[in-house]
Coordinates of C-alpha atoms and ligand atoms in Angstrom, one line a residue:
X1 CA 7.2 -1.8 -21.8
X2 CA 9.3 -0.4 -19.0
X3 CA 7.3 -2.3 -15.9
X4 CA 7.7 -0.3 -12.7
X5 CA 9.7 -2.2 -9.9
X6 CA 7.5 -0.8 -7.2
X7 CA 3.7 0.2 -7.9
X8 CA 1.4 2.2 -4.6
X9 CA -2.2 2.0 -5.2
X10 CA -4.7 3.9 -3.0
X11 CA -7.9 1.5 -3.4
X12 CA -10.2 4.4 -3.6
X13 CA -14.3 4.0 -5.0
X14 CA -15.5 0.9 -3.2
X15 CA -18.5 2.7 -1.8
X16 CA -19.6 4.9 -4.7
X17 CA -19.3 1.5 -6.9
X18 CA -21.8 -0.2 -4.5
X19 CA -24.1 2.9 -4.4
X20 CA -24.5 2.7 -8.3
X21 CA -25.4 -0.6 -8.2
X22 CA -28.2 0.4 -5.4
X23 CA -26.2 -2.1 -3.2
X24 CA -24.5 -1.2 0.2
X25 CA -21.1 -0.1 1.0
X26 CA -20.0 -3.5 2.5
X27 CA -20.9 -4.8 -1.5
X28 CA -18.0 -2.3 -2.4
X29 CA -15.7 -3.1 -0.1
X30 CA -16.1 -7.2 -0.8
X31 CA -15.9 -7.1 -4.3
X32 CA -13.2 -4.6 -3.9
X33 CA -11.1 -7.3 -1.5
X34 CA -12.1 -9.8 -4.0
X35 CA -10.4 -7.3 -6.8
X36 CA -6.7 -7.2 -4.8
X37 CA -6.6 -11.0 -5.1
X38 CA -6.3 -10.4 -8.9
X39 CA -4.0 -7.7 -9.3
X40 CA -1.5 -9.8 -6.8
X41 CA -1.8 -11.8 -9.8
X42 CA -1.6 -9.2 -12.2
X43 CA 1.2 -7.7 -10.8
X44 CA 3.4 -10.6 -10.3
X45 CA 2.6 -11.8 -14.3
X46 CA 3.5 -8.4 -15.0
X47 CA 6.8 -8.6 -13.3
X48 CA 6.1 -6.0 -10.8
X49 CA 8.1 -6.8 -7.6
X50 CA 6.7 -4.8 -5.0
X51 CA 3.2 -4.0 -4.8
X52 CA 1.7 -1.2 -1.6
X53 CA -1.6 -0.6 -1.1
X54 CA -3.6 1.5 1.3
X55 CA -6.2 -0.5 2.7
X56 CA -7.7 1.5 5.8
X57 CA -6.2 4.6 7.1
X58 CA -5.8 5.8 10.8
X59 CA -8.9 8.1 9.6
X60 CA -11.0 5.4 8.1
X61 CA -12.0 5.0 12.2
X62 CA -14.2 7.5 12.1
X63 CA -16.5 5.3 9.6
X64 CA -20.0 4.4 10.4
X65 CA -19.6 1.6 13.3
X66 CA -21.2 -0.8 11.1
X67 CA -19.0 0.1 8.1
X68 CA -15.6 -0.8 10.4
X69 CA -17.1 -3.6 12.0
X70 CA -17.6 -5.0 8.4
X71 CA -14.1 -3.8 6.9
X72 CA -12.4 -5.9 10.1
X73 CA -14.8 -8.8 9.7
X74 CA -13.4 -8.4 5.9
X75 CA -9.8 -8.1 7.2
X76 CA -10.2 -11.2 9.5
X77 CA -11.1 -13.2 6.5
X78 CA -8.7 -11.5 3.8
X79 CA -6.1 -12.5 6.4
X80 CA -6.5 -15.9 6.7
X81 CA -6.9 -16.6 3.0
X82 CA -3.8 -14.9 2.3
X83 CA -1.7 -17.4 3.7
X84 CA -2.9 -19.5 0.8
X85 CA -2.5 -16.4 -2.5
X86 CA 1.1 -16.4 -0.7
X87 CA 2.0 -19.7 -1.1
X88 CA 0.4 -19.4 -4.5
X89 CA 2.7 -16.0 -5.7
X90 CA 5.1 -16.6 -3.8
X91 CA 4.3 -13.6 -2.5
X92 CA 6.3 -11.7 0.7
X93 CA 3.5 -10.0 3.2
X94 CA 3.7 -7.2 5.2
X95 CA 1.7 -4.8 7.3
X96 CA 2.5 -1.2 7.6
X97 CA 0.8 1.0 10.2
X98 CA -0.1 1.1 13.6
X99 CA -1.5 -2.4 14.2
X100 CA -1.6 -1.9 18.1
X101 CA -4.9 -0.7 17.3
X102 CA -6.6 -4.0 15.4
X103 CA -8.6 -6.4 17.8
X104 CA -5.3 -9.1 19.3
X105 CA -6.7 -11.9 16.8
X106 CA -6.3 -9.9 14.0
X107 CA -2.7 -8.4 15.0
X108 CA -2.0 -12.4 15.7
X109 CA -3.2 -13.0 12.4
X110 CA -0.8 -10.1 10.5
X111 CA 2.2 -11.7 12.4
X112 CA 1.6 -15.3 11.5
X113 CA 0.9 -14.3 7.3
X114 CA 4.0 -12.2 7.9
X115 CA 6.2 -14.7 9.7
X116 CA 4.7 -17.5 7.2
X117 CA 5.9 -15.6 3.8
X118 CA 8.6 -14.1 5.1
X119 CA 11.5 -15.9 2.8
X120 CA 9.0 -15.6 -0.9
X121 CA 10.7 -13.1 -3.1
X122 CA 8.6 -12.5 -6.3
X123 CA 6.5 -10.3 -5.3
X124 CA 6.8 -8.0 -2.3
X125 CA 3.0 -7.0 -0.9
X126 CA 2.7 -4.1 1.5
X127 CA -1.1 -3.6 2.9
X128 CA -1.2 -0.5 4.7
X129 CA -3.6 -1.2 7.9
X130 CA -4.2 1.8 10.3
X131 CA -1.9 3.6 8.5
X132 CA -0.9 7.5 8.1
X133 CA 2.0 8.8 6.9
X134 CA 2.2 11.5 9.2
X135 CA 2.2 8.7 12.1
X136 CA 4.3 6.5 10.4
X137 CA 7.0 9.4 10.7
X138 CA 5.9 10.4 14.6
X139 CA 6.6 6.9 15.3
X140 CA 9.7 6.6 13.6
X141 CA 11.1 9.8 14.9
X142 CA 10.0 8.7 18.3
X143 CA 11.9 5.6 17.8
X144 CA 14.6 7.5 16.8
X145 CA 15.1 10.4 19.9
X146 CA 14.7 7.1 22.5
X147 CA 18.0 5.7 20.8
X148 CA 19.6 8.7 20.5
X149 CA 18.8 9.4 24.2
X150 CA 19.7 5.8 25.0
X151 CA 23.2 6.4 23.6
X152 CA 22.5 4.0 20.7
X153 CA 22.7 6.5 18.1
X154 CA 24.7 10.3 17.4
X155 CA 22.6 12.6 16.7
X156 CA 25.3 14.1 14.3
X157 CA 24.9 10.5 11.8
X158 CA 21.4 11.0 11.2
X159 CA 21.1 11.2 7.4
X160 CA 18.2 10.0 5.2
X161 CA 18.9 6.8 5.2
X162 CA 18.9 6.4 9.0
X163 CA 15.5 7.9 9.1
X164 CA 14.4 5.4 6.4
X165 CA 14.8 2.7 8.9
X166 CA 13.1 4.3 11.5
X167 CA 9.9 4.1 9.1
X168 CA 7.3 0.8 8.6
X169 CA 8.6 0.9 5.1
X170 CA 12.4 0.2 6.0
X171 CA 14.5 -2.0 3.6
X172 CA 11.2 -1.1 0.6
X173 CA 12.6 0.5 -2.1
X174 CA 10.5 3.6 -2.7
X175 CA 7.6 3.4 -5.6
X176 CA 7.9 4.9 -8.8
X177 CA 4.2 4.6 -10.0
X178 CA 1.3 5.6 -7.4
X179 CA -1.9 5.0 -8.6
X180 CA -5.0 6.2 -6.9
X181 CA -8.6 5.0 -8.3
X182 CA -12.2 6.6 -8.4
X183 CA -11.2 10.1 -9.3
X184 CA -10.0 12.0 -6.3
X185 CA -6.9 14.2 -7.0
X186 CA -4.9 13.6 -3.0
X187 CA -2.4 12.2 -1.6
X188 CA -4.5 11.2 1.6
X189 CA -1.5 11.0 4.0
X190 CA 0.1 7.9 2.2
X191 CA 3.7 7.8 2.0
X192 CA 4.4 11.0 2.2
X193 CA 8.5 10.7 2.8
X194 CA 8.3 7.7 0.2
X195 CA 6.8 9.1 -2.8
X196 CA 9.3 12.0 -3.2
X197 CA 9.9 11.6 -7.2
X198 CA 7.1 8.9 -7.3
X199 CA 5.1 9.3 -10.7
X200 CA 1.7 9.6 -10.0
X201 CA -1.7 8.6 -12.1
X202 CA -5.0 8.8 -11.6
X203 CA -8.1 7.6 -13.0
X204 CA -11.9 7.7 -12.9
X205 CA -12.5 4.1 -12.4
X206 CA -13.3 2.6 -9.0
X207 CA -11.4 0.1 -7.7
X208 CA -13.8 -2.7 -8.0
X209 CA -13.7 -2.3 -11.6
X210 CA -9.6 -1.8 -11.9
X211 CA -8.6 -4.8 -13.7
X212 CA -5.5 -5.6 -15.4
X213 CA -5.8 -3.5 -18.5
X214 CA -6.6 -0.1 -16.6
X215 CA -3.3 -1.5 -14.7
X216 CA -1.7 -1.7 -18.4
X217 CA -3.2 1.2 -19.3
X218 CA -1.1 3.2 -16.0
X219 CA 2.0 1.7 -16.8
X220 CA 1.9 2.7 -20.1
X221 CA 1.3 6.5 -19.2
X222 CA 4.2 5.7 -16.4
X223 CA 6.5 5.0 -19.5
X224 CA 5.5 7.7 -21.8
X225 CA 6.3 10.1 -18.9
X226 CA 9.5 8.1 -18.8
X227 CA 10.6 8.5 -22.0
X228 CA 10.2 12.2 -22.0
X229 CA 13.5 12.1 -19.7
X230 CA 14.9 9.5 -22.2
X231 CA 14.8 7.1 -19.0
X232 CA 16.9 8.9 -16.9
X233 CA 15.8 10.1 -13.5
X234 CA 14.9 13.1 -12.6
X235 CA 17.6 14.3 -10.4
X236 CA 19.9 13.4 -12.8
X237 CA 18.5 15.6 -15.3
X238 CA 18.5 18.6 -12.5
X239 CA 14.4 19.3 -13.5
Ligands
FPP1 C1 -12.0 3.0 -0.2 O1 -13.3 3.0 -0.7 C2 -11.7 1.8 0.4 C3 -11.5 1.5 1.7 C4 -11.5 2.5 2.8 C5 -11.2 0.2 2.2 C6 -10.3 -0.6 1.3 C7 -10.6 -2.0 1.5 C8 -10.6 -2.9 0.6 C9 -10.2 -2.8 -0.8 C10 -11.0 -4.2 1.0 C11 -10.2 -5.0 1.7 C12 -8.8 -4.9 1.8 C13 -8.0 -5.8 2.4 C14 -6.6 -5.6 2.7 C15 -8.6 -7.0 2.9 P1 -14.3 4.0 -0.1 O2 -15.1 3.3 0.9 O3 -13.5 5.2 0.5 O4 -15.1 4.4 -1.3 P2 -15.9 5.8 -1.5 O5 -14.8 6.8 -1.6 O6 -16.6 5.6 -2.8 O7 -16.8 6.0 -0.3

């Protein structure tokens, strides 16, 4: 099996998994933080070596009060604890998105996991916080004109791989499986610019219940889709 070196997931379900259980939302998102824990592990038995997933986006704000008060409460915890699953997979944490926005305890928090796993290499974990795609690339393109203005950069040498930097996923190769649970057939603003000639695949099951042989069962779509090209990638093949 041809293991994908960069796998997206958009952790989609955690509400409608808690409502069929007659349990609320807050359940869902728990048992659903509780469920990233073991695909980190999952992923890095697998061989996977970079792992993104989208864990509140810049429109997830608009929640109930109670329902975001619960997800950073969540966050706060899921934070701390990750120093320790870090250590454990030797695992490389980053956040991407607008953090400015998180309470300063929790943006201390992001900076002290990423500073603290910053030289582990086997598996790279991206959790998108307050993130949108479309303001990823606002940002980055603001970034971008205030250098050009500043005389650090000519206009004339901006390729794609300048822009790359300019985005919270600079230096990430991009993915080459997206995944998206609980049924929902969108993109939801997630790494837009990144998922160019991403494969996606998407299935019914909520994220709570996603457990290493749905995770099997993706990658093994991912490599029948593969072999139609006989391996080779798509912009080779001029399709
Ligand atoms: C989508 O389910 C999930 C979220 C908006 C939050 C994702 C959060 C977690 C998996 C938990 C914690 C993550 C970290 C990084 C600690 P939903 O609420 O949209 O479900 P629904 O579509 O059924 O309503």
């Amino acid at each position: 099996m041809n293991v994908p070196n960069h796998i997206a997931i958009i952790l989609d379900g955690n509400g409608r998994w808690a409502k069929a259980k007659g349990m609320p939302r807050s359940y869902g998102h728990v048992k659903g933080c509780a469920n990233l824990e073991t695909i980190c592990d999952d992923m890095k038995e697998l061989g996977v070596k970079y792992l993104t997933v989208y864990a509140f986006s810049t429109e997830n704000w608009k929640r109930s009060r109670e329902e975001v008060d619960g997800l950073m409460k969540l966050f706060r915890n899921y934070l701390k604890k990750c120093i320790r699953i870090s250590e454990k997979n030797k695992m490389r944490v980053k956040v991407i998105g607008d953090i400015r926005a998180f309470d300063q305890d929790i943006q201390d928090k992001i900076r002290e996991l990423e500073e603290f796993s910053k030289d582990y290499t086997e598996l790279h974990f991206q959790i998108a916080l307050n993130y949108g795609s479309r303001d990823e690339i606002v940002r980055g393109v603001r970034r971008l004109a205030q250098d050009a203005v500043d005389g650090k950069l000519d206009p004339q040498k901006i390729d794609e791989k300048v822009f790359e930097s300019y985005l919270d996923t600079a230096g990430i190769p991009d993915p080459d499986l997206m995944i998206r649970t609980s049924g929902e057939l969108r993109l939801s603003n997630y790494l837009l610019w990144q998922m160019a000639y991403t494969e996606f695949y998407f299935t019914e099951v909520p994220w709570p219940d996603f457990n290493k042989e749905e995770l099997i069962k993706a990658i093994e779509k991912y490599n029948e889709r593969d072999r139609r090209f006989g391996g080779v990638k798509e912009e080779k093949q001029n399709v």
